[in-house]
Tab-separated table of C-alpha atoms in Angstrom:
chain	number	residue	atom	x	y	z
A	26	UNK	CA	-0.030	-0.117	-0.090
A	27	UNK	CA	1.364	3.409	-1.204
A	28	UNK	CA	1.577	6.308	1.039
A	29	UNK	CA	-0.479	8.193	-1.477
A	30	UNK	CA	-2.950	5.418	-1.373
A	31	UNK	CA	-3.247	5.531	2.405
A	32	UNK	CA	-3.432	9.193	2.667
A	33	UNK	CA	-5.961	9.181	0.661
A	34	UNK	CA	-8.584	7.418	3.535
A	35	UNK	CA	-8.802	11.152	5.666
A	36	UNK	CA	-9.424	14.517	4.128
A	37	UNK	CA	-6.866	16.911	4.915
A	38	UNK	CA	-9.216	18.191	7.925
A	39	UNK	CA	-9.257	15.052	9.520
A	40	UNK	CA	-5.701	14.326	9.091
A	41	UNK	CA	-4.825	17.722	10.889
A	42	UNK	CA	-7.177	17.024	13.927
A	43	UNK	CA	-5.792	13.888	13.869
A	44	UNK	CA	-1.972	15.081	13.759
A	45	UNK	CA	-2.565	18.081	16.532
A	46	UNK	CA	-4.212	15.026	18.294
A	47	UNK	CA	-0.914	13.369	18.183
A	48	UNK	CA	1.330	16.034	18.811
A	49	UNK	CA	-0.404	16.881	21.965
A	50	UNK	CA	-0.826	13.468	23.057
A	51	UNK	CA	-4.409	13.400	23.285
A	52	UNK	CA	-4.596	16.721	25.767
A	53	UNK	CA	-7.769	17.841	25.707
A	54	UNK	CA	-6.385	21.131	27.129
A	55	UNK	CA	-3.485	21.725	24.900
A	56	UNK	CA	-6.007	20.686	22.246
A	57	UNK	CA	-8.727	22.933	22.565
A	58	UNK	CA	-6.433	26.004	23.456
A	59	UNK	CA	-4.762	25.808	19.769
A	60	UNK	CA	-8.068	24.968	18.107
A	61	UNK	CA	-9.470	28.126	19.653
A	62	UNK	CA	-6.670	30.345	18.901
A	63	UNK	CA	-5.965	29.132	15.871
A	64	UNK	CA	-9.794	28.616	14.173
A	65	UNK	CA	-9.291	25.477	13.283
A	66	UNK	CA	-7.050	22.049	13.367
A	67	UNK	CA	-5.531	22.715	9.986
A	68	UNK	CA	-4.029	26.406	10.866
A	69	UNK	CA	-3.324	25.081	14.501
A	70	UNK	CA	-1.115	22.643	12.966
A	71	UNK	CA	0.642	24.287	10.012
A	72	UNK	CA	1.607	27.181	12.961
A	73	UNK	CA	4.947	27.756	13.853
A	74	UNK	CA	6.447	26.184	16.803
A	75	UNK	CA	7.209	29.519	18.229
A	76	UNK	CA	3.584	30.736	17.891
A	77	UNK	CA	2.398	27.298	19.866
A	78	UNK	CA	4.897	28.481	22.832
A	79	UNK	CA	3.757	32.083	22.940
A	80	UNK	CA	0.285	29.942	24.127
A	81	UNK	CA	2.133	28.363	26.653
A	82	UNK	CA	2.017	24.989	25.142
A	83	UNK	CA	3.639	22.475	27.299
A	84	UNK	CA	7.739	21.569	25.866
A	85	UNK	CA	7.042	17.913	25.275
A	86	UNK	CA	3.981	18.979	23.087
A	87	UNK	CA	6.738	21.743	21.071
A	88	UNK	CA	9.015	18.949	20.709
A	89	UNK	CA	6.564	16.547	18.926
A	90	UNK	CA	5.494	19.395	17.003
A	91	UNK	CA	8.880	20.302	15.673
A	92	UNK	CA	9.201	16.732	13.739
A	93	UNK	CA	6.718	16.369	11.548
A	94	UNK	CA	7.897	13.958	9.739
A	95	UNK	CA	7.260	11.456	12.878
A	96	UNK	CA	3.629	12.718	13.260
A	97	UNK	CA	2.818	11.904	9.462
A	98	UNK	CA	4.040	8.471	9.876
A	99	UNK	CA	1.853	8.231	13.009
A	100	UNK	CA	-1.014	9.374	10.849
A	101	UNK	CA	-0.013	6.874	8.053
A	102	UNK	CA	0.105	3.956	10.257
A	103	UNK	CA	-3.456	4.991	12.018
A	104	UNK	CA	-4.815	5.046	8.271
A	105	UNK	CA	-3.368	1.471	7.230
A	106	UNK	CA	-5.015	0.490	10.318
A	107	UNK	CA	-8.439	1.751	9.441
A	108	UNK	CA	-7.856	0.128	5.782
A	109	UNK	CA	-7.168	-3.055	7.351
A	110	UNK	CA	-10.472	-2.726	9.821
A	111	UNK	CA	-8.808	-2.914	12.762
A	112	UNK	CA	-10.325	-0.355	14.265
A	113	UNK	CA	-13.001	2.486	13.001
A	114	UNK	CA	-12.721	6.208	13.718
A	115	UNK	CA	-14.653	8.870	14.425
A	116	UNK	CA	-14.605	12.736	13.710
A	117	UNK	CA	-16.680	15.239	16.248
A	118	UNK	CA	-17.668	16.761	12.979
A	119	UNK	CA	-19.233	13.530	11.480
A	120	UNK	CA	-23.092	12.551	12.039
A	121	UNK	CA	-22.212	9.069	13.251
A	122	UNK	CA	-20.014	10.718	16.070
A	123	UNK	CA	-22.346	10.243	19.116
A	124	UNK	CA	-24.424	13.729	19.244
A	125	UNK	CA	-24.512	13.273	23.558
A	126	UNK	CA	-20.645	13.958	23.524
A	127	UNK	CA	-21.072	17.475	21.980
A	128	UNK	CA	-22.744	18.480	25.276
A	129	UNK	CA	-19.908	17.666	27.533
A	130	UNK	CA	-17.767	20.518	28.818
A	131	UNK	CA	-14.765	19.030	27.002
A	132	UNK	CA	-15.758	16.563	24.167
A	133	UNK	CA	-12.896	14.579	22.340
A	134	UNK	CA	-11.914	15.560	18.611
A	135	UNK	CA	-12.433	11.951	17.511
A	136	UNK	CA	-13.187	8.527	18.979
A	137	UNK	CA	-11.469	5.259	17.834
A	138	UNK	CA	-13.622	2.355	17.972
A	139	UNK	CA	-14.056	-1.791	17.626
A	140	UNK	CA	-17.653	-2.777	16.860
A	141	UNK	CA	-20.985	-1.962	15.994
A	142	UNK	CA	-20.775	2.345	16.168
A	143	UNK	CA	-24.651	2.569	15.699
A	144	UNK	CA	-24.731	1.602	19.588
A	145	UNK	CA	-23.441	5.429	19.995
A	146	UNK	CA	-26.341	6.454	18.560
A	147	UNK	CA	-28.947	5.031	20.878
A	148	UNK	CA	-29.952	5.679	24.381
A	149	UNK	CA	-27.735	4.388	27.004
A	150	UNK	CA	-27.438	4.170	30.869
A	151	UNK	CA	-24.518	3.616	32.718
A	152	UNK	CA	-23.898	1.251	35.340
A	153	UNK	CA	-20.686	1.459	37.281
A	154	UNK	CA	-19.056	0.025	40.531
A	155	UNK	CA	-16.509	-1.188	42.950
A	156	UNK	CA	-14.169	-3.489	41.334
A	157	UNK	CA	-14.291	-5.507	44.248
A	158	UNK	CA	-18.024	-6.329	44.698
A	159	UNK	CA	-19.947	-8.550	47.129
A	160	UNK	CA	-21.374	-11.459	45.433
A	161	UNK	CA	-24.916	-9.695	46.283
A	162	UNK	CA	-23.716	-6.713	44.022
A	163	UNK	CA	-22.476	-8.799	41.100
A	164	UNK	CA	-26.124	-10.389	40.853
A	165	UNK	CA	-27.708	-7.230	41.057
A	166	UNK	CA	-25.431	-5.402	38.637
A	167	UNK	CA	-26.141	-8.322	36.263
A	168	UNK	CA	-29.844	-8.342	36.830
A	169	UNK	CA	-29.873	-4.285	36.535
A	170	UNK	CA	-28.289	-4.474	33.061
A	171	UNK	CA	-30.077	-7.660	31.762
A	172	UNK	CA	-33.310	-6.120	32.721
A	173	UNK	CA	-32.697	-2.558	31.136
A	174	UNK	CA	-30.961	-3.976	27.970
A	175	UNK	CA	-33.870	-6.306	27.271
A	176	UNK	CA	-36.672	-2.892	27.904
A	177	UNK	CA	-34.417	-1.929	25.078
A	178	UNK	CA	-31.411	0.482	26.485
A	179	UNK	CA	-27.708	0.052	26.103
A	180	UNK	CA	-25.869	-0.453	29.091
A	181	UNK	CA	-22.822	1.938	28.831
A	182	UNK	CA	-19.562	0.837	31.396
A	183	UNK	CA	-15.892	1.055	32.042
A	184	UNK	CA	-14.629	-2.659	31.288
A	185	UNK	CA	-13.064	-2.678	34.631
A	186	UNK	CA	-13.104	-5.972	36.968
A	187	UNK	CA	-16.056	-6.128	39.028
A	188	UNK	CA	-19.155	-4.140	38.377
A	189	UNK	CA	-18.163	-3.038	34.928
A	190	UNK	CA	-17.926	-6.606	33.557
A	191	UNK	CA	-20.883	-7.727	35.408
A	192	UNK	CA	-22.517	-4.996	34.118
A	193	UNK	CA	-21.467	-5.627	30.016
A	194	UNK	CA	-22.126	-9.091	30.827
A	195	UNK	CA	-25.680	-8.695	31.921
A	196	UNK	CA	-26.330	-6.591	28.776
A	197	UNK	CA	-24.820	-9.357	26.314
A	198	UNK	CA	-26.692	-12.127	28.289
A	199	UNK	CA	-30.339	-11.661	25.983
A	200	UNK	CA	-31.682	-14.813	24.261
A	201	UNK	CA	-33.505	-13.183	21.520
A	202	UNK	CA	-31.027	-12.029	18.905
A	203	UNK	CA	-33.190	-8.396	18.753
A	204	UNK	CA	-31.505	-7.779	22.210
A	205	UNK	CA	-28.064	-9.131	22.055
A	206	UNK	CA	-25.063	-6.814	22.202
A	207	UNK	CA	-26.571	-3.800	23.794
A	208	UNK	CA	-23.373	-2.755	25.421
A	209	UNK	CA	-20.671	0.194	24.892
A	210	UNK	CA	-17.709	0.039	26.755
A	211	UNK	CA	-15.516	3.029	27.402
A	212	UNK	CA	-11.617	2.069	27.605
A	213	UNK	CA	-9.045	4.001	29.532
A	214	UNK	CA	-6.394	2.771	27.117
A	215	UNK	CA	-5.676	2.735	23.358
A	216	UNK	CA	-8.236	1.032	20.949
A	217	UNK	CA	-5.554	-1.711	20.475
A	218	UNK	CA	-4.936	-2.257	24.444
A	219	UNK	CA	-6.846	-4.855	25.890
A	220	UNK	CA	-6.897	-3.537	29.757
A	221	UNK	CA	-7.361	-5.873	31.897
A	222	UNK	CA	-5.461	-8.321	30.238
A	223	UNK	CA	-7.744	-11.342	31.186
A	224	UNK	CA	-10.819	-9.551	29.913
A	225	UNK	CA	-9.830	-10.144	26.128
A	226	UNK	CA	-12.696	-12.738	26.205
A	227	UNK	CA	-14.926	-10.080	27.226
A	228	UNK	CA	-13.907	-7.177	24.773
A	229	UNK	CA	-14.205	-10.513	21.727
A	230	UNK	CA	-17.569	-11.193	23.107
A	231	UNK	CA	-18.732	-7.230	23.235
A	232	UNK	CA	-17.964	-6.960	19.455
A	233	UNK	CA	-18.834	-10.281	18.196
A	234	UNK	CA	-22.440	-10.059	19.596
A	235	UNK	CA	-23.275	-6.528	18.158
A	236	UNK	CA	-21.635	-4.143	20.727
A	237	UNK	CA	-19.501	-1.440	20.591
A	238	UNK	CA	-15.846	-0.342	22.665
A	239	UNK	CA	-14.126	3.203	22.017
A	240	UNK	CA	-11.878	5.215	23.118
A	241	UNK	CA	-10.530	8.801	22.589
A	242	UNK	CA	-6.496	7.966	23.064
A	243	UNK	CA	-4.466	7.510	20.733
A	244	UNK	CA	-3.640	3.295	19.618
A	245	UNK	CA	-0.868	1.542	21.808
A	246	UNK	CA	-1.856	4.112	25.062
A	247	UNK	CA	-1.280	2.206	28.038
A	248	UNK	CA	-3.123	2.357	31.164
A	249	UNK	CA	-2.205	5.124	33.507
A	250	UNK	CA	-3.799	6.969	36.830
A	251	UNK	CA	-4.803	9.774	34.770
A	252	UNK	CA	-6.595	8.113	31.848
A	253	UNK	CA	-9.310	6.033	33.892
A	254	UNK	CA	-11.110	9.460	34.884
A	255	UNK	CA	-10.932	10.819	31.815
A	256	UNK	CA	-12.708	7.513	30.802
A	257	UNK	CA	-15.569	8.286	33.013
A	258	UNK	CA	-16.098	11.508	32.163
A	259	UNK	CA	-17.392	9.781	28.723
A	260	UNK	CA	-19.342	6.886	30.367
A	261	UNK	CA	-21.321	9.628	32.331
A	262	UNK	CA	-21.512	11.651	28.747
A	263	UNK	CA	-22.970	9.250	26.853
A	264	UNK	CA	-25.307	7.989	29.038
A	265	UNK	CA	-29.229	9.414	30.185
A	266	UNK	CA	-28.144	8.382	33.703
A	267	UNK	CA	-25.715	6.513	35.795
A	268	UNK	CA	-26.491	3.658	38.008
A	269	UNK	CA	-24.089	2.912	41.113
A	270	UNK	CA	-24.656	-0.753	42.342
A	271	UNK	CA	-21.953	-0.818	44.704
A	272	UNK	CA	-18.722	1.465	45.426
A	273	UNK	CA	-16.922	2.309	48.218
A	274	UNK	CA	-16.088	5.854	49.188
A	275	UNK	CA	-12.803	6.335	47.375
A	276	UNK	CA	-14.332	4.476	44.165
A	277	UNK	CA	-13.949	5.785	40.859
A	278	UNK	CA	-17.294	5.179	40.216
A	279	UNK	CA	-17.846	8.668	42.483
A	280	UNK	CA	-16.125	10.618	40.213
A	281	UNK	CA	-18.702	9.172	37.392
A	282	UNK	CA	-21.429	9.924	39.226
A	283	UNK	CA	-20.314	13.338	40.030
A	284	UNK	CA	-19.742	14.044	36.395
A	285	UNK	CA	-22.902	12.971	35.787
A	286	UNK	CA	-24.791	15.113	38.306
A	287	UNK	CA	-22.884	17.765	36.823
A	288	UNK	CA	-24.021	17.395	33.147
A	289	UNK	CA	-27.224	17.755	34.681
A	290	UNK	CA	-28.463	14.062	34.664
A	291	UNK	CA	-29.674	11.602	37.186
A	292	UNK	CA	-27.572	9.575	39.734
A	293	UNK	CA	-29.403	6.239	41.168
A	294	UNK	CA	-27.616	4.548	43.754
A	295	UNK	CA	-28.400	0.643	45.055
A	296	UNK	CA	-28.509	0.470	49.087
A	297	UNK	CA	-26.960	-1.952	51.361
A	298	UNK	CA	-26.638	-2.693	54.785
A	299	UNK	CA	-24.951	-0.100	56.634
A	300	UNK	CA	-21.932	-1.708	58.051
A	301	UNK	CA	-21.226	-2.893	54.230
A	302	UNK	CA	-17.856	-0.731	53.642
A	303	UNK	CA	-18.031	-1.834	50.173
A	304	UNK	CA	-21.537	0.283	49.646
A	305	UNK	CA	-20.227	3.259	51.885
A	306	UNK	CA	-20.051	5.317	48.502
A	307	UNK	CA	-23.549	4.468	47.558
A	308	UNK	CA	-24.796	5.479	51.104
A	309	UNK	CA	-22.823	9.136	50.385
A	310	UNK	CA	-24.534	9.552	46.823
A	311	UNK	CA	-27.894	8.925	48.729
A	312	UNK	CA	-27.296	11.235	51.922
A	313	UNK	CA	-26.004	13.574	48.789
A	314	UNK	CA	-29.204	13.286	46.856
A	315	UNK	CA	-28.953	10.433	44.784
A	316	UNK	CA	-32.117	8.454	43.869
A	317	UNK	CA	-32.372	5.263	45.722
A	318	UNK	CA	-33.746	2.476	43.663
A	319	UNK	CA	-34.131	-1.249	44.604
A	320	UNK	CA	-35.660	-2.407	41.160
A	321	UNK	CA	-34.646	-1.644	37.531
A	322	UNK	CA	-38.376	-0.074	36.709
A	323	UNK	CA	-37.963	2.725	38.732
A	324	UNK	CA	-34.750	3.803	36.638
A	325	UNK	CA	-36.813	3.195	33.591
A	326	UNK	CA	-39.887	5.532	34.970
A	327	UNK	CA	-37.827	8.404	36.123
A	328	UNK	CA	-36.011	8.200	32.625
A	329	UNK	CA	-39.289	7.942	30.735
A	330	UNK	CA	-40.340	10.562	32.533
A	331	UNK	CA	-37.846	13.074	31.717
A	332	UNK	CA	-38.121	12.226	28.411
A	333	UNK	CA	-42.065	12.692	27.940
A	334	UNK	CA	-43.074	8.891	28.587
A	335	UNK	CA	-46.386	8.053	30.219
A	336	UNK	CA	-46.081	6.237	33.531
A	337	UNK	CA	-45.222	2.650	33.827
A	338	UNK	CA	-47.130	0.236	36.121
A	339	UNK	CA	-44.833	-0.330	38.473
A	340	UNK	CA	-46.234	-0.607	42.004
A	341	UNK	CA	-43.255	1.534	43.886
A	342	UNK	CA	-45.251	1.521	47.163
A	343	UNK	CA	-44.282	-2.482	47.354
A	344	UNK	CA	-41.640	-2.034	49.730
A	345	UNK	CA	-40.902	-5.913	50.012
A	346	UNK	CA	-37.260	-7.287	49.055
A	347	UNK	CA	-37.634	-7.715	45.125
A	348	UNK	CA	-35.589	-10.856	44.202
A	349	UNK	CA	-33.848	-9.989	41.267
A	350	UNK	CA	-33.291	-13.478	39.518
A	351	UNK	CA	-31.413	-14.163	35.989
A	352	UNK	CA	-33.327	-17.133	35.091
A	353	UNK	CA	-36.529	-14.982	35.452
A	354	UNK	CA	-35.594	-12.965	32.264
A	355	UNK	CA	-33.858	-15.825	30.116
A	356	UNK	CA	-36.521	-18.360	30.318
A	357	UNK	CA	-39.383	-16.188	30.988
A	358	UNK	CA	-42.316	-16.945	28.543
A	359	UNK	CA	-43.611	-13.433	28.386
A	360	UNK	CA	-42.574	-11.856	25.511
A	361	UNK	CA	-41.023	-8.297	24.960
A	362	UNK	CA	-41.355	-6.286	21.393
A	363	UNK	CA	-39.612	-2.812	20.996
A	364	UNK	CA	-38.119	-0.897	18.688
A	365	UNK	CA	-34.669	0.029	19.250
A	366	UNK	CA	-34.136	3.154	21.209
A	367	UNK	CA	-32.382	5.896	19.647
A	368	UNK	CA	-31.229	9.604	21.183
A	369	UNK	CA	-33.338	11.235	18.235
A	370	UNK	CA	-36.404	9.461	19.128
A	371	UNK	CA	-37.062	7.044	21.490
A	372	UNK	CA	-39.855	4.597	21.886
A	373	UNK	CA	-41.974	3.541	24.987
A	374	UNK	CA	-39.667	1.097	27.076
A	375	UNK	CA	-41.454	-1.946	27.723
A	376	UNK	CA	-41.939	-4.235	30.925
A	377	UNK	CA	-39.281	-7.018	31.837
A	378	UNK	CA	-40.245	-10.088	33.645
A	379	UNK	CA	-37.747	-9.288	36.746
A	380	UNK	CA	-38.860	-11.131	39.475
A	381	UNK	CA	-41.349	-9.130	42.182
A	382	UNK	CA	-41.887	-9.728	45.922
A	383	UNK	CA	-45.606	-11.019	44.800
A	384	UNK	CA	-43.770	-13.853	43.451
A	385	UNK	CA	-40.692	-14.494	45.849
A	386	UNK	CA	-39.888	-17.454	47.340
A	387	UNK	CA	-42.034	-17.526	50.637
A	388	UNK	CA	-39.324	-18.875	53.339
A	389	UNK	CA	-41.233	-21.865	55.660
A	390	UNK	CA	-41.779	-20.556	59.247
A	391	UNK	CA	-39.535	-23.402	60.904
A	392	UNK	CA	-36.608	-22.158	59.058
A	393	UNK	CA	-37.796	-17.896	59.366
A	394	UNK	CA	-35.584	-17.722	62.724
A	395	UNK	CA	-32.281	-18.937	60.763
A	396	UNK	CA	-32.878	-17.056	57.959
A	397	UNK	CA	-33.318	-13.568	59.287
A	398	UNK	CA	-29.556	-14.152	60.958
A	399	UNK	CA	-28.365	-14.512	58.152
A	400	UNK	CA	-27.046	-11.448	55.839
A	401	UNK	CA	-25.277	-10.697	52.377
A	402	UNK	CA	-21.768	-10.716	54.315
A	403	UNK	CA	-21.895	-14.093	55.622
A	404	UNK	CA	-22.040	-16.048	59.032
A	405	UNK	CA	-19.947	-18.907	59.924
A	406	UNK	CA	-21.638	-22.027	61.935
A	407	UNK	CA	-20.067	-20.837	65.305
A	408	UNK	CA	-21.746	-17.418	65.251
A	409	UNK	CA	-24.951	-19.053	64.041
A	410	UNK	CA	-25.032	-21.240	66.744
A	411	UNK	CA	-24.386	-18.649	69.333
A	412	UNK	CA	-27.179	-16.421	67.956
A	413	UNK	CA	-29.744	-18.721	67.128
A	414	UNK	CA	-29.250	-21.304	70.150
A	415	UNK	CA	-29.907	-24.124	68.142
A	416	UNK	CA	-27.930	-27.594	68.141
A	417	UNK	CA	-25.271	-27.948	65.421
A	418	UNK	CA	-27.765	-30.660	63.939
A	419	UNK	CA	-30.590	-28.522	63.932
A	420	UNK	CA	-28.568	-25.478	62.992
A	421	UNK	CA	-26.791	-27.787	59.794
A	422	UNK	CA	-30.267	-29.163	59.026
A	423	UNK	CA	-31.959	-26.055	58.676
A	424	UNK	CA	-29.306	-24.399	56.737
A	425	UNK	CA	-29.553	-27.333	54.073
A	426	UNK	CA	-33.042	-26.616	53.552
A	427	UNK	CA	-32.657	-23.111	52.955
A	428	UNK	CA	-29.733	-23.829	50.545
A	429	UNK	CA	-31.845	-26.527	48.723
A	430	UNK	CA	-34.393	-23.885	48.316
A	431	UNK	CA	-31.983	-21.228	46.506
A	432	UNK	CA	-32.069	-18.779	48.946
A	433	UNK	CA	-28.498	-19.178	50.767
A	434	UNK	CA	-25.308	-20.521	49.098
A	435	UNK	CA	-22.308	-20.853	51.171
A	436	UNK	CA	-18.714	-19.733	50.396
A	437	UNK	CA	-15.431	-20.103	52.134
A	438	UNK	CA	-17.656	-21.732	55.383
A	439	UNK	CA	-19.546	-18.752	55.489
A	440	UNK	CA	-23.401	-18.992	54.752
A	441	UNK	CA	-25.062	-15.996	53.222
A	442	UNK	CA	-28.186	-14.446	51.436
A	443	UNK	CA	-28.147	-14.649	47.545
């Protein structure tokens, strides 16, 4: 492939945007300062180094600007990758660039992507949280994502371990092909750098099932502590609202929640036990004004209301605990038909079949005492013997019955609710 043939892929203006983005090493502040000062990317890129210096541009950017041949080589490498379909590239002035990102304070001038870019045009809900969630939070996250994806929304998250991964997998867990691939992953690395490394399978699954993965960072960019807050602002910017399912007080998810709020969008948080340190961030968000939820239909009601929809038929006065189960969604015989929800024209979000409290498993009376002493953190046998005053044979027998009912599980010798 000759340089001339490769160069014909992008327009002069697009090459200038890419060149400028390369020379400032994806610095948003430097890029926007240059474009604002010179009028457009072409004029900024053609400007002399001294003109850049007078604007206070960082010395490392100036050094790259003094080496135009190296910049040209980088652009040609990227264009060759585009021709080889290794990834795609969207510019902010193109119609298929996600319009909601243009409303944030510092929109990226371009986005690299893999997968179906049409997902970026559809209505999205972000789900974020801890990298080390409890078993209960993993289940809630998966089921929330599956429910909302089946309702027609795209689930957006940051491809991290823990809650992010469960959110993506829940969105992908659709039996009906019409609802598969409803997820967008935002990377904190270059588009060709899979991070964490053991998430290769997740990346492939998202792309193969029709989802989309994006990055504003240049190819080969490695993970860094500064790249993930940047990713979080895109997760918030792409979405209509953000759900935090479980997070510590120091979690990066609270950055996403703050950015969501600053963008004038709604933040939802799922409560937990007050002694669950892993959920302290959620409790802080609720205290600061986030909307407490315990069922994904409540998210749909609020979002649909904001978008001018009619109220759904969910009974929000029912305060009994909801048993959110994956099998209820994947094995339900109730059919859900809905058109794809888009940014421009959104249809009514349908009711899904998340299990409600009215058909939750009823704990037999003789097992109630033991069940009430269990929580989602887990209790060992010694603690349960002390609190229930049962004999060991009685306690073990009742725990086995509860396990057979599917309402508790055993992990590392500790018994906990599911």
